[in-house]
PDB file of C-alpha atoms in Angstrom:
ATOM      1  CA  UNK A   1      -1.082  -4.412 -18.090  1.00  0.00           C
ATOM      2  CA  UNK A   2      -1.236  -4.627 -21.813  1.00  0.00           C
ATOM      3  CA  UNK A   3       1.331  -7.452 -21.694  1.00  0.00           C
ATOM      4  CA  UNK A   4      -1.500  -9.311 -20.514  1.00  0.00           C
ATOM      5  CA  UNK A   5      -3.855  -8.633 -22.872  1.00  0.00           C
ATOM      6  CA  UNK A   6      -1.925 -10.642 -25.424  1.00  0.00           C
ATOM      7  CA  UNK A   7      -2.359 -13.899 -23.478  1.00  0.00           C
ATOM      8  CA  UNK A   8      -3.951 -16.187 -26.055  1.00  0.00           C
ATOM      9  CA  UNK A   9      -8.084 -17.093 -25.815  1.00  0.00           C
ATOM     10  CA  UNK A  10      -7.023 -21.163 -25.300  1.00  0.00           C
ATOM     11  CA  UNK A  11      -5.186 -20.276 -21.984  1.00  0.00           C
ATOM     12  CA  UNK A  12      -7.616 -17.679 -21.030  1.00  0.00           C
ATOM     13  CA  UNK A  13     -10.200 -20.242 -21.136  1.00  0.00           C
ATOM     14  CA  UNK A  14      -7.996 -23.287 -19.151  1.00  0.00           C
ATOM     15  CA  UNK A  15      -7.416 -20.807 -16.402  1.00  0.00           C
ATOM     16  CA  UNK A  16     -11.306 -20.128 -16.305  1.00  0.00           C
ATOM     17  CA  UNK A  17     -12.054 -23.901 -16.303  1.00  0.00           C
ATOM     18  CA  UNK A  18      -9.615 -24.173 -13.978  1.00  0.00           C
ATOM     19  CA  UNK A  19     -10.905 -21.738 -11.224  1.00  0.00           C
ATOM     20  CA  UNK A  20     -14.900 -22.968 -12.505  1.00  0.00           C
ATOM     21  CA  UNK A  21     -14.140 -26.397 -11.686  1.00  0.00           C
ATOM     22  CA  UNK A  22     -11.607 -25.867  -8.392  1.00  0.00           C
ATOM     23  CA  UNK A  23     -15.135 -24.065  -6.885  1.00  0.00           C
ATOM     24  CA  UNK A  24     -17.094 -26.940  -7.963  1.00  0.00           C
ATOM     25  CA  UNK A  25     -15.032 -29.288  -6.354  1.00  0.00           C
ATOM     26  CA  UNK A  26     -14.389 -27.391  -3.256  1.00  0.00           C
ATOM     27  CA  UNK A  27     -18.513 -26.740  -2.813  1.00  0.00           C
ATOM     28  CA  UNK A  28     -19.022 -30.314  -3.292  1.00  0.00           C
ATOM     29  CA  UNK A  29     -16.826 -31.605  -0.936  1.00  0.00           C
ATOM     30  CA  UNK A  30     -17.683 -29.438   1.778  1.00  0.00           C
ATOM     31  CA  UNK A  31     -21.033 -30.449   1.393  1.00  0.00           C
ATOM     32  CA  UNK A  32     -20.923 -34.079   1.068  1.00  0.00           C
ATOM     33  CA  UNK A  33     -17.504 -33.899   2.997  1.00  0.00           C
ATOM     34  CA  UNK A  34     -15.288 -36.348   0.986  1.00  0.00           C
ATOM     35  CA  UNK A  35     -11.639 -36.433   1.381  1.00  0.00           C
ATOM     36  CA  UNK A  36     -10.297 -37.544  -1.822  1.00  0.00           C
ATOM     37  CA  UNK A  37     -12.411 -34.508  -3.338  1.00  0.00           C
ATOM     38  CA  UNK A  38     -11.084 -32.123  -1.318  1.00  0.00           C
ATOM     39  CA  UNK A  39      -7.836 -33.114  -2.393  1.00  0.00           C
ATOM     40  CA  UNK A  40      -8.714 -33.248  -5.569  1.00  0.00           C
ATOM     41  CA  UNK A  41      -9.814 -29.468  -5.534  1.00  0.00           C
ATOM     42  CA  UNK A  42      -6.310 -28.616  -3.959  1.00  0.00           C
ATOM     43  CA  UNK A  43      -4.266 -30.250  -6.685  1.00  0.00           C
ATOM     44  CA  UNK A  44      -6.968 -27.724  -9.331  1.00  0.00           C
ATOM     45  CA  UNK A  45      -6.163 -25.223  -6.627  1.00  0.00           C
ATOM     46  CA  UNK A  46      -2.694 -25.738  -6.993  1.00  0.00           C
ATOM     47  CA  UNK A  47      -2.365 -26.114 -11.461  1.00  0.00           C
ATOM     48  CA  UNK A  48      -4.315 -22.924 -11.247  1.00  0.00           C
ATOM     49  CA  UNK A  49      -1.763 -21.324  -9.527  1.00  0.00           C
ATOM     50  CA  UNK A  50       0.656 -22.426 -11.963  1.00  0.00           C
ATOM     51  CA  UNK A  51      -0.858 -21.280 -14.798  1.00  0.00           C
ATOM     52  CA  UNK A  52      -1.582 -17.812 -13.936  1.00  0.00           C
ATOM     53  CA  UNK A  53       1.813 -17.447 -12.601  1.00  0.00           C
ATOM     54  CA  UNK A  54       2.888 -19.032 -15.265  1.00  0.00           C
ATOM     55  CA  UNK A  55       1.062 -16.408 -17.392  1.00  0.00           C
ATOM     56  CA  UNK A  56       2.522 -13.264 -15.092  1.00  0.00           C
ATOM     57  CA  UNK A  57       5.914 -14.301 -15.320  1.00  0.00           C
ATOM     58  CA  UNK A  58       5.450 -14.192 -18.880  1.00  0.00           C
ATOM     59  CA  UNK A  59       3.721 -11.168 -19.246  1.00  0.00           C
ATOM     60  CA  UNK A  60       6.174  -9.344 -16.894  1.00  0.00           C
ATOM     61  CA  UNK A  61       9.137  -7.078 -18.385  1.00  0.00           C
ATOM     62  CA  UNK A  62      10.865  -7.753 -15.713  1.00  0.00           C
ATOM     63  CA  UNK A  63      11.367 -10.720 -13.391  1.00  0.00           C
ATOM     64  CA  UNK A  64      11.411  -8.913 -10.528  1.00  0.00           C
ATOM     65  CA  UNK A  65       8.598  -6.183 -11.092  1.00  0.00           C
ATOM     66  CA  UNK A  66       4.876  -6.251  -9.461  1.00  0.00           C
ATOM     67  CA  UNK A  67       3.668  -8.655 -11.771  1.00  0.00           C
ATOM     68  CA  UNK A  68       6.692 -10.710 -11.885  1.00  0.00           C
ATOM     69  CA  UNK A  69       6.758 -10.744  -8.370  1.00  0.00           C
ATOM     70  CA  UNK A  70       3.093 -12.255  -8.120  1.00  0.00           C
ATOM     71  CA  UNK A  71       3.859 -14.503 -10.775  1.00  0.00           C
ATOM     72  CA  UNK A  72       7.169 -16.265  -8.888  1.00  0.00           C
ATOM     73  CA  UNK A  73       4.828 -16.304  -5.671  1.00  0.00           C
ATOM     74  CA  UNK A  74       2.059 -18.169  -7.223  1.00  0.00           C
ATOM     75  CA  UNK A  75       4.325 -20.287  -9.151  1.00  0.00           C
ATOM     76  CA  UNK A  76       5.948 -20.845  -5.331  1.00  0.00           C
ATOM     77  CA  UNK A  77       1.957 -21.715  -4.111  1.00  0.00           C
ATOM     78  CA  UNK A  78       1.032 -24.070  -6.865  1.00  0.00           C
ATOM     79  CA  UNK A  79       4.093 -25.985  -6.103  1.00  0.00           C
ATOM     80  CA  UNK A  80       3.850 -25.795  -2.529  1.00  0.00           C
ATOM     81  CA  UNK A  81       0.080 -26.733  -2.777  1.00  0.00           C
ATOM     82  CA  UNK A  82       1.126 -29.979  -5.212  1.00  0.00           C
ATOM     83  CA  UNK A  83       3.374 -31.113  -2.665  1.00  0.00           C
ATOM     84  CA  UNK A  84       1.281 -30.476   0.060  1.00  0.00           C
ATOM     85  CA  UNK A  85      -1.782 -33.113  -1.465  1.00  0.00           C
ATOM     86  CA  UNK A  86       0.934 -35.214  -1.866  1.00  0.00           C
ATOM     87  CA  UNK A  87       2.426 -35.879   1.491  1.00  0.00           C
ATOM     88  CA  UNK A  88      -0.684 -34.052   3.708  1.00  0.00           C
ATOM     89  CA  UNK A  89       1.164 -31.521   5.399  1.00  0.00           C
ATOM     90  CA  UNK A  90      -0.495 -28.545   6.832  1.00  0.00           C
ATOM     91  CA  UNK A  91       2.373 -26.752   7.177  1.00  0.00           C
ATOM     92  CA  UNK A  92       3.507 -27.066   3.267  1.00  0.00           C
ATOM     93  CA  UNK A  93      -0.178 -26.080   3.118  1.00  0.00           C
ATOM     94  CA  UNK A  94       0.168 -23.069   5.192  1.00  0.00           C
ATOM     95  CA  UNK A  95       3.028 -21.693   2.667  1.00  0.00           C
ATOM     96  CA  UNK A  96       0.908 -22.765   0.081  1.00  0.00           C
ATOM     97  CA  UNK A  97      -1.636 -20.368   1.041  1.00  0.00           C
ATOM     98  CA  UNK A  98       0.487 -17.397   2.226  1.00  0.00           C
ATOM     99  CA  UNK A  99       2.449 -17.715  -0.658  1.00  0.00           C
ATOM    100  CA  UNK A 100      -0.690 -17.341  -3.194  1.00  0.00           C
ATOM    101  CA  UNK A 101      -2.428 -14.240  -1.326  1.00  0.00           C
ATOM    102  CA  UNK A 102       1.278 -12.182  -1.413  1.00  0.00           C
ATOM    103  CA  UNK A 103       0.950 -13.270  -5.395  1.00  0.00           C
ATOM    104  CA  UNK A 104      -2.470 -12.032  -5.327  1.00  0.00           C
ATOM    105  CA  UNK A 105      -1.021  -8.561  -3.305  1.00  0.00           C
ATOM    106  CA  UNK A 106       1.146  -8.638  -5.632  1.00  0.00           C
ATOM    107  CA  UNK A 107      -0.833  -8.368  -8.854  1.00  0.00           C
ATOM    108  CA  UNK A 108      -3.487  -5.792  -7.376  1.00  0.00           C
ATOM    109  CA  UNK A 109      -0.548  -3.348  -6.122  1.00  0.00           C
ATOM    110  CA  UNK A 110       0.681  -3.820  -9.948  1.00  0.00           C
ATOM    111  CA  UNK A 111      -2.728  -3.282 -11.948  1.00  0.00           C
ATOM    112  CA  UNK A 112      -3.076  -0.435  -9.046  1.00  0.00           C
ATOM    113  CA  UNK A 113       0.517   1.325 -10.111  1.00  0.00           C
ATOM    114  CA  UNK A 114      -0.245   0.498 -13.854  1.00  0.00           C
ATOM    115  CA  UNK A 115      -3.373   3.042 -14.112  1.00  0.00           C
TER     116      UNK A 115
END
């Protein structure tokens, strides 16, 4: 996991924005139960994604390794969760989801292997 290590302090910090303000977003509109910032926290939801797997499938050796393999899913659930603010499909969000916990699986079974 020392690949990931030299990730650079500017993207470190977007990612943490990223998740900080996604929760923000999400707690306020389940409390004052707004639509448009719900959505709004999916579309954070989904650039988070992105970025981290962005960030794996950088850090990976190879493309089709642990990390790699969490980085392509969560590339595959940021997408899926754009498109699925966009045109309001549960289904699209459904993937969205499934597809970011296997990138999740994905990146504990490789930190898990790495020790």
């Amino acid at each position: 996991m020392k690949q990931l290590e030299s990730v650079s302090d500017t993207v470190q910090r977007a990612i943490v924005a990223g998740i900080v303000l996604y929760f923000a977003l999400f707690f306020y509109a389940e409390i004052a139960d707004v639509f448009a910032v719900r959505r709004a926290a999916n579309a954070v939801f989904g650039f988070v994604a992105l970025g981290v797997g962005a960030v794996f499938l950088s850090s990976a050796r190879e493309t089709f390794s642990p990390l790699g393999g969490a980085g392509i899913c969560l590339v595959v659930g940021g997408i899926a969760q754009l498109v699925a603010v966009v045109v309001v499909d549960i289904l699209i969000d459904s993937v969205a989801s499934i597809a970011v916990f296997v990138g999740i699986g994905l990146y504990v079974y490789a930190v898990l292997t790495a020790s």
